[in-house]
Coordinates of C-alpha atoms in Angstrom, one line a residue:
M1 CA -0.1 -0.4 0.3
K2 CA 2.6 2.4 0.9
S3 CA 4.6 1.7 -2.0
T4 CA 1.7 2.3 -4.1
R5 CA 1.2 5.9 -2.7
I6 CA 4.5 6.7 -3.4
G7 CA 4.4 5.6 -6.9
L8 CA 1.6 8.1 -7.1
C9 CA 3.3 10.8 -5.6
F10 CA 6.3 10.3 -7.9
W11 CA 3.5 10.3 -10.9
L12 CA 2.2 13.4 -9.5
V13 CA 5.2 15.0 -9.2
L14 CA 6.5 14.3 -12.4
A15 CA 3.0 15.3 -14.2
L16 CA 3.3 19.1 -12.3
N17 CA 7.1 19.2 -13.3
A18 CA 6.2 18.5 -16.7
S19 CA 3.8 21.1 -17.0
L20 CA 6.0 23.8 -15.3
L21 CA 8.8 22.8 -17.5
V22 CA 6.2 23.3 -20.8
V23 CA 5.3 26.6 -18.9
E24 CA 8.8 27.5 -18.8
I25 CA 10.0 26.9 -21.9
V26 CA 7.5 28.8 -23.8
G27 CA 7.8 31.7 -21.8
G28 CA 11.7 31.6 -22.2
L29 CA 11.3 31.8 -25.9
A30 CA 8.6 34.1 -26.1
L31 CA 10.5 36.6 -23.9
T32 CA 14.1 35.6 -25.4
S33 CA 15.0 35.4 -21.5
L34 CA 17.8 33.6 -20.8
A35 CA 17.0 33.5 -17.4
L36 CA 14.0 31.5 -17.7
L37 CA 15.6 29.0 -20.8
A38 CA 18.3 28.3 -18.4
D39 CA 15.7 27.5 -15.1
S40 CA 13.4 25.2 -18.0
A41 CA 16.7 23.4 -18.4
H42 CA 17.1 22.8 -14.5
M43 CA 13.5 21.7 -14.9
A44 CA 14.0 19.6 -17.6
S45 CA 16.9 17.8 -15.7
D46 CA 14.3 17.4 -12.6
V47 CA 12.2 15.9 -15.0
V48 CA 14.6 13.6 -16.5
G49 CA 16.0 12.4 -12.9
L50 CA 12.0 11.7 -11.7
V51 CA 12.2 9.7 -14.8
L52 CA 15.0 8.0 -14.2
A53 CA 13.7 7.5 -10.8
L54 CA 10.5 5.8 -11.4
G55 CA 12.6 3.0 -13.6
A56 CA 15.3 2.6 -11.3
Q57 CA 12.2 2.1 -8.7
S58 CA 10.5 -0.5 -11.3
L59 CA 14.2 -2.1 -11.6
L60 CA 14.5 -2.3 -7.6
L61 CA 11.3 -4.4 -7.1
R62 CA 12.5 -7.2 -9.2
P63 CA 13.5 -10.3 -7.6
P64 CA 17.2 -11.8 -7.6
S65 CA 17.8 -14.1 -10.6
G66 CA 20.5 -16.5 -11.4
R67 CA 22.4 -13.5 -13.7
H68 CA 21.6 -10.8 -11.1
T69 CA 21.8 -12.5 -7.8
F70 CA 21.5 -9.5 -5.7
G71 CA 18.8 -8.1 -7.9
L72 CA 19.0 -4.8 -9.8
I73 CA 19.4 -2.4 -6.6
R74 CA 22.2 -0.9 -8.6
S75 CA 20.2 0.6 -11.0
E76 CA 19.1 3.6 -8.4
V77 CA 23.1 4.6 -8.4
L78 CA 23.1 4.4 -12.3
A79 CA 19.9 6.8 -12.3
A80 CA 21.6 8.9 -9.8
Q81 CA 24.8 9.4 -12.1
A82 CA 23.0 9.8 -15.5
N83 CA 21.3 12.5 -13.3
A84 CA 23.9 14.5 -12.5
V85 CA 25.6 14.2 -15.9
L86 CA 22.6 15.7 -17.1
T87 CA 22.5 18.7 -14.6
A88 CA 26.6 19.0 -15.2
A89 CA 25.3 19.5 -19.3
A90 CA 22.6 21.6 -18.7
G91 CA 24.7 23.8 -16.9
I92 CA 27.4 23.9 -19.2
W93 CA 25.0 24.8 -21.9
V94 CA 23.4 27.8 -19.4
L95 CA 27.5 29.3 -19.4
V96 CA 27.6 29.0 -23.0
A97 CA 24.6 30.8 -23.7
A98 CA 25.2 33.3 -21.2
M99 CA 29.0 34.1 -22.6
G100 CA 27.5 34.5 -26.0
R101 CA 25.4 37.1 -24.7
L102 CA 27.5 38.6 -22.9
G103 CA 28.5 41.3 -26.5
E104 CA 24.8 41.7 -26.7
P105 CA 23.0 43.8 -23.9

């Protein structure tokens, strides 16, 4: 029962973040605001992080097998690493975009 509630909360938070992501992207493009686009890049990493967490959660619930004697517990660590790489890539994109705008007030 508790696992079902946690999964439902994950889906609810994912839907809310995805809808805010769309609003920020549309607003950032319409207003040509680097601040909104940078925040939308961060929000995109949050959305992908939630998707990775949902995937890792489903892998964690699988029972151990002959090939995976301890189950798929490390999927959680791999999902966190993928999220960190994505967040770093978004930060690099923001830096490059900001440096490109330094000459254009």
